PDB file of C-alpha atoms in Angstrom:
ATOM      1  CA  MET A 187      15.955  -7.664   7.793  1.00  0.00           C
ATOM      2  CA  SER A 188      12.719  -7.147   6.477  1.00  0.00           C
ATOM      3  CA  TYR A 189      14.037  -3.712   6.250  1.00  0.00           C
ATOM      4  CA  MET A 190      16.407  -4.012   3.727  1.00  0.00           C
ATOM      5  CA  GLN A 191      15.729  -3.760  -0.190  1.00  0.00           C
ATOM      6  CA  THR A 192      15.963  -6.695  -2.176  1.00  0.00           C
ATOM      7  CA  ASN A 193      15.365  -5.188  -5.853  1.00  0.00           C
ATOM      8  CA  VAL A 194      17.249  -2.463  -7.608  1.00  0.00           C
ATOM      9  CA  LEU A 195      14.991   0.268  -8.968  1.00  0.00           C
ATOM     10  CA  SER A 196      14.706   1.709 -12.216  1.00  0.00           C
ATOM     11  CA  HIS A 197      16.210   5.135 -13.542  1.00  0.00           C
ATOM     12  CA  ALA A 198      12.427   5.297 -14.637  1.00  0.00           C
ATOM     13  CA  GLN A 199      11.005   3.615 -10.855  1.00  0.00           C
ATOM     14  CA  ARG A 200      12.810   6.301  -9.381  1.00  0.00           C
ATOM     15  CA  VAL A 201      12.129   9.394 -11.283  1.00  0.00           C
ATOM     16  CA  ARG A 202       7.951   8.083 -10.901  1.00  0.00           C
ATOM     17  CA  ARG A 203       8.405   8.113  -7.345  1.00  0.00           C
ATOM     18  CA  LEU A 204      10.149  11.030  -7.064  1.00  0.00           C
ATOM     19  CA  TYR A 205       7.081  12.920  -8.686  1.00  0.00           C
ATOM     20  CA  LYS A 206       5.068  10.924  -6.858  1.00  0.00           C
ATOM     21  CA  GLU A 207       7.004  12.128  -3.584  1.00  0.00           C
ATOM     22  CA  GLY A 208       7.189  15.715  -4.941  1.00  0.00           C
ATOM     23  CA  CYS A 209       3.387  16.113  -5.186  1.00  0.00           C
ATOM     24  CA  ARG A 210       2.465  14.618  -1.799  1.00  0.00           C
ATOM     25  CA  GLN A 211       4.901  17.042  -0.517  1.00  0.00           C
ATOM     26  CA  LEU A 212       3.378  19.806  -2.443  1.00  0.00           C
ATOM     27  CA  GLN A 213      -0.071  18.727  -0.954  1.00  0.00           C
ATOM     28  CA  SER A 214       1.171  19.160   2.458  1.00  0.00           C
ATOM     29  CA  PHE A 215       2.465  22.857   1.494  1.00  0.00           C
ATOM     30  CA  TYR A 216      -0.716  23.713   0.064  1.00  0.00           C
ATOM     31  CA  GLN A 217      -4.075  22.490   1.486  1.00  0.00           C
ATOM     32  CA  GLN A 218      -6.261  24.494  -1.002  1.00  0.00           C
ATOM     33  CA  ARG A 219      -6.605  22.728  -3.779  1.00  0.00           C
ATOM     34  CA  HIS A 220      -6.088  25.137  -6.436  1.00  0.00           C
ATOM     35  CA  ILE A 221      -3.125  26.565  -5.109  1.00  0.00           C
ATOM     36  CA  PHE A 222      -2.041  22.820  -4.730  1.00  0.00           C
ATOM     37  CA  ARG A 223      -2.797  22.139  -8.632  1.00  0.00           C
ATOM     38  CA  TYR A 224      -1.360  24.757  -9.670  1.00  0.00           C
ATOM     39  CA  GLN A 225       1.959  24.133  -8.164  1.00  0.00           C
ATOM     40  CA  ALA A 226       1.515  20.306  -9.368  1.00  0.00           C
ATOM     41  CA  VAL A 227       1.586  21.841 -12.802  1.00  0.00           C
ATOM     42  CA  LEU A 228       3.999  23.580 -12.682  1.00  0.00           C
ATOM     43  CA  LEU A 229       6.176  20.937 -10.907  1.00  0.00           C
ATOM     44  CA  ARG A 230       5.184  18.649 -13.673  1.00  0.00           C
ATOM     45  CA  ALA A 231       6.334  20.595 -16.322  1.00  0.00           C
ATOM     46  CA  ARG A 232      10.238  20.768 -14.443  1.00  0.00           C
ATOM     47  CA  PHE A 233       9.583  17.184 -14.939  1.00  0.00           C
ATOM     48  CA  ASP A 234       8.753  17.372 -18.943  1.00  0.00           C
ATOM     49  CA  GLU A 235      11.463  19.391 -19.403  1.00  0.00           C
ATOM     50  CA  ASN A 236      14.044  16.777 -19.249  1.00  0.00           C
ATOM     51  CA  LYS A 237      12.079  13.997 -19.888  1.00  0.00           C
ATOM     52  CA  SER A 238      13.645  13.565 -23.320  1.00  0.00           C
ATOM     53  CA  GLU A 239      16.963  13.693 -22.277  1.00  0.00           C
ATOM     54  CA  VAL A 240      19.041  10.583 -23.945  1.00  0.00           C
ATOM     55  CA  ASP A 241      22.579  11.601 -21.907  1.00  0.00           C
ATOM     56  CA  VAL A 242      22.040   8.903 -19.330  1.00  0.00           C
ATOM     57  CA  ARG A 243      24.998  10.943 -16.993  1.00  0.00           C
ATOM     58  CA  LYS A 244      22.822  13.871 -17.244  1.00  0.00           C
ATOM     59  CA  ALA A 245      19.148  12.239 -16.820  1.00  0.00           C
ATOM     60  CA  LYS A 246      21.497  10.435 -13.450  1.00  0.00           C
ATOM     61  CA  LYS A 247      22.519  14.006 -12.566  1.00  0.00           C
ATOM     62  CA  LEU A 248      18.939  15.262 -12.851  1.00  0.00           C
ATOM     63  CA  LEU A 249      17.772  12.879 -10.901  1.00  0.00           C
ATOM     64  CA  LEU A 250      19.972  13.253  -7.887  1.00  0.00           C
ATOM     65  CA  ASP A 251      19.897  16.765  -8.132  1.00  0.00           C
ATOM     66  CA  GLY A 252      15.399  16.108  -7.917  1.00  0.00           C
ATOM     67  CA  GLU A 253      16.063  13.598  -4.693  1.00  0.00           C
ATOM     68  CA  ARG A 254      18.694  15.883  -2.677  1.00  0.00           C
ATOM     69  CA  GLU A 255      15.994  19.235  -3.711  1.00  0.00           C
ATOM     70  CA  LEU A 256      13.382  17.250  -2.276  1.00  0.00           C
ATOM     71  CA  PHE A 257      15.070  15.826   0.777  1.00  0.00           C
ATOM     72  CA  LEU A 258      16.011  19.633   1.400  1.00  0.00           C
ATOM     73  CA  LYS A 259      12.614  21.210   0.846  1.00  0.00           C
ATOM     74  CA  GLN A 260      10.724  18.475   2.739  1.00  0.00           C
ATOM     75  CA  HIS A 261       7.723  19.336   4.668  1.00  0.00           C
ATOM     76  CA  PRO A 262       8.429  19.424   8.725  1.00  0.00           C
ATOM     77  CA  GLN A 263       4.774  17.680   9.228  1.00  0.00           C
ATOM     78  CA  PRO A 264       4.321  15.609   6.177  1.00  0.00           C
ATOM     79  CA  PHE A 265       0.321  15.029   5.122  1.00  0.00           C
ATOM     80  CA  LYS A 266       0.129  11.305   5.729  1.00  0.00           C
ATOM     81  CA  PHE A 267      -3.437   9.382   4.905  1.00  0.00           C
ATOM     82  CA  PRO A 268      -5.229   7.956   7.656  1.00  0.00           C
ATOM     83  CA  HIS A 269      -4.597   3.825   7.554  1.00  0.00           C
ATOM     84  CA  GLN A 270      -0.726   4.508   6.050  1.00  0.00           C
ATOM     85  CA  PRO A 271       2.237   3.858   8.353  1.00  0.00           C
ATOM     86  CA  GLY A 272       2.375   6.913  10.244  1.00  0.00           C
ATOM     87  CA  GLY A 273      -1.160   8.268  10.041  1.00  0.00           C
ATOM     88  CA  VAL A 274      -3.038   8.544  12.769  1.00  0.00           C
ATOM     89  CA  ALA A 275      -5.247   5.191  12.212  1.00  0.00           C
ATOM     90  CA  PHE A 276      -2.675   3.097  11.128  1.00  0.00           C
ATOM     91  CA  GLY A 277      -3.103  -0.314  12.908  1.00  0.00           C
ATOM     92  CA  ARG A 278      -6.413   0.435  14.690  1.00  0.00           C
ATOM     93  CA  VAL A 279      -8.327  -2.031  13.299  1.00  0.00           C
ATOM     94  CA  GLN A 280      -6.702  -5.775  14.039  1.00  0.00           C
ATOM     95  CA  HIS A 281      -7.309  -8.999  11.749  1.00  0.00           C
ATOM     96  CA  VAL A 282      -9.454 -11.179  13.485  1.00  0.00           C
ATOM     97  CA  PRO A 283      -8.216 -14.745  11.830  1.00  0.00           C
ATOM     98  CA  ASP A 284     -11.359 -17.012  10.537  1.00  0.00           C
ATOM     99  CA  TRP A 285     -10.162 -20.518  12.844  1.00  0.00           C
ATOM    100  CA  LEU A 286     -10.700 -17.918  15.831  1.00  0.00           C
ATOM    101  CA  LEU A 287     -14.862 -18.407  14.914  1.00  0.00           C
ATOM    102  CA  ASP A 288     -14.442 -22.201  15.153  1.00  0.00           C
ATOM    103  CA  THR A 289     -13.566 -21.779  18.570  1.00  0.00           C
ATOM    104  CA  TRP A 290     -17.035 -20.288  19.662  1.00  0.00           C
ATOM    105  CA  HIS A 291     -19.302 -22.318  22.253  1.00  0.00           C
ATOM    106  CA  PRO A 292     -21.877 -23.270  20.648  1.00  0.00           C
ATOM    107  CA  LEU A 293     -24.149 -21.180  22.213  1.00  0.00           C
ATOM    108  CA  GLU A 294     -22.161 -18.230  21.433  1.00  0.00           C
ATOM    109  CA  LYS A 295     -22.723 -19.661  17.471  1.00  0.00           C
ATOM    110  CA  ALA A 296     -26.682 -19.992  18.590  1.00  0.00           C
ATOM    111  CA  GLN A 297     -27.036 -16.883  18.781  1.00  0.00           C
ATOM    112  CA  TYR A 298     -26.020 -16.331  14.449  1.00  0.00           C
ATOM    113  CA  PRO A 299     -27.346 -18.932  13.110  1.00  0.00           C
ATOM    114  CA  GLU A 300     -27.630 -17.798   9.529  1.00  0.00           C
ATOM    115  CA  TYR A 301     -24.122 -16.597   9.435  1.00  0.00           C
ATOM    116  CA  PHE A 302     -22.264 -19.949  10.925  1.00  0.00           C
ATOM    117  CA  ALA A 303     -25.085 -21.902   8.872  1.00  0.00           C
ATOM    118  CA  LYS A 304     -23.479 -19.526   5.732  1.00  0.00           C
ATOM    119  CA  ARG A 305     -19.834 -20.318   7.116  1.00  0.00           C
ATOM    120  CA  GLU A 306     -20.404 -23.605   7.325  1.00  0.00           C
ATOM    121  CA  ILE A 307     -20.864 -23.714   3.288  1.00  0.00           C
ATOM    122  CA  ARG A 308     -18.510 -21.535   2.444  1.00  0.00           C
ATOM    123  CA  LYS A 309     -16.086 -23.499   4.486  1.00  0.00           C
ATOM    124  CA  LYS A 310     -17.322 -26.944   2.303  1.00  0.00           C
ATOM    125  CA  GLU A 311     -17.049 -25.291  -0.809  1.00  0.00           C
ATOM    126  CA  PHE A 312     -13.275 -23.833  -0.459  1.00  0.00           C
ATOM    127  CA  ILE A 313     -12.013 -27.387   1.188  1.00  0.00           C
ATOM    128  CA  GLU A 314     -13.726 -29.050  -2.475  1.00  0.00           C
ATOM    129  CA  ARG A 315     -11.665 -26.359  -4.622  1.00  0.00           C
ATOM    130  CA  TRP A 316      -8.492 -26.980  -2.712  1.00  0.00           C
ATOM    131  CA  GLU A 317      -8.933 -30.622  -3.278  1.00  0.00           C
ATOM    132  CA  LYS A 318      -9.870 -30.052  -6.576  1.00  0.00           C
ATOM    133  CA  LYS A 319      -6.919 -27.832  -7.116  1.00  0.00           C
ATOM    134  CA  TYR A 320      -4.288 -29.052  -4.665  1.00  0.00           C
ATOM    135  CA  GLY A 321      -5.841 -32.942  -4.541  1.00  0.00           C
ATOM    136  CA  LYS A 322      -6.661 -34.432  -1.766  1.00  0.00           C
ATOM    137  CA  MET A 323      -4.632 -34.929   1.757  1.00  0.00           C
ATOM    138  CA  GLU A 324      -3.046 -37.849   2.934  1.00  0.00           C
ATOM    139  CA  GLU A 325      -4.044 -39.255   6.061  1.00  0.00           C
ATOM    140  CA  SER A 326      -0.606 -39.915   8.045  1.00  0.00           C
ATOM    141  CA  ALA A 327      -0.087 -43.169   9.849  1.00  0.00           C
ATOM    142  CA  HIS A 328       0.760 -42.723  12.791  1.00  0.00           C
TER     143      HIS A 328
END
């Protein structure tokens, strides 16, 4: 159930997210930098008009109206950075776990002697740091 929201956002956090997403939507509509910047300044001015609002009900209504306007005016194909979810390169580079190198055959390791020598030193340093911080692991009696 990782899709469920586990924390509640404050009003200020929701306003900041609304502003940032508004800027991202403007970036999708206006690819030319100078036009985008002009539109972003206008958007910031709209936010600054109401930044000192003290009435909680009115501030909440402004936020909900802003979220609704953002939803209604969203770009049909919003700009996505390549490595963010939905981007063209998302998930392309697979993480290779370090322990996989321990499964290499000795002849394969012999092709990269300097790398594996440094790796062995780093592994020993890591184990020493681990034992210094958490103590040595106890041998289990079989």
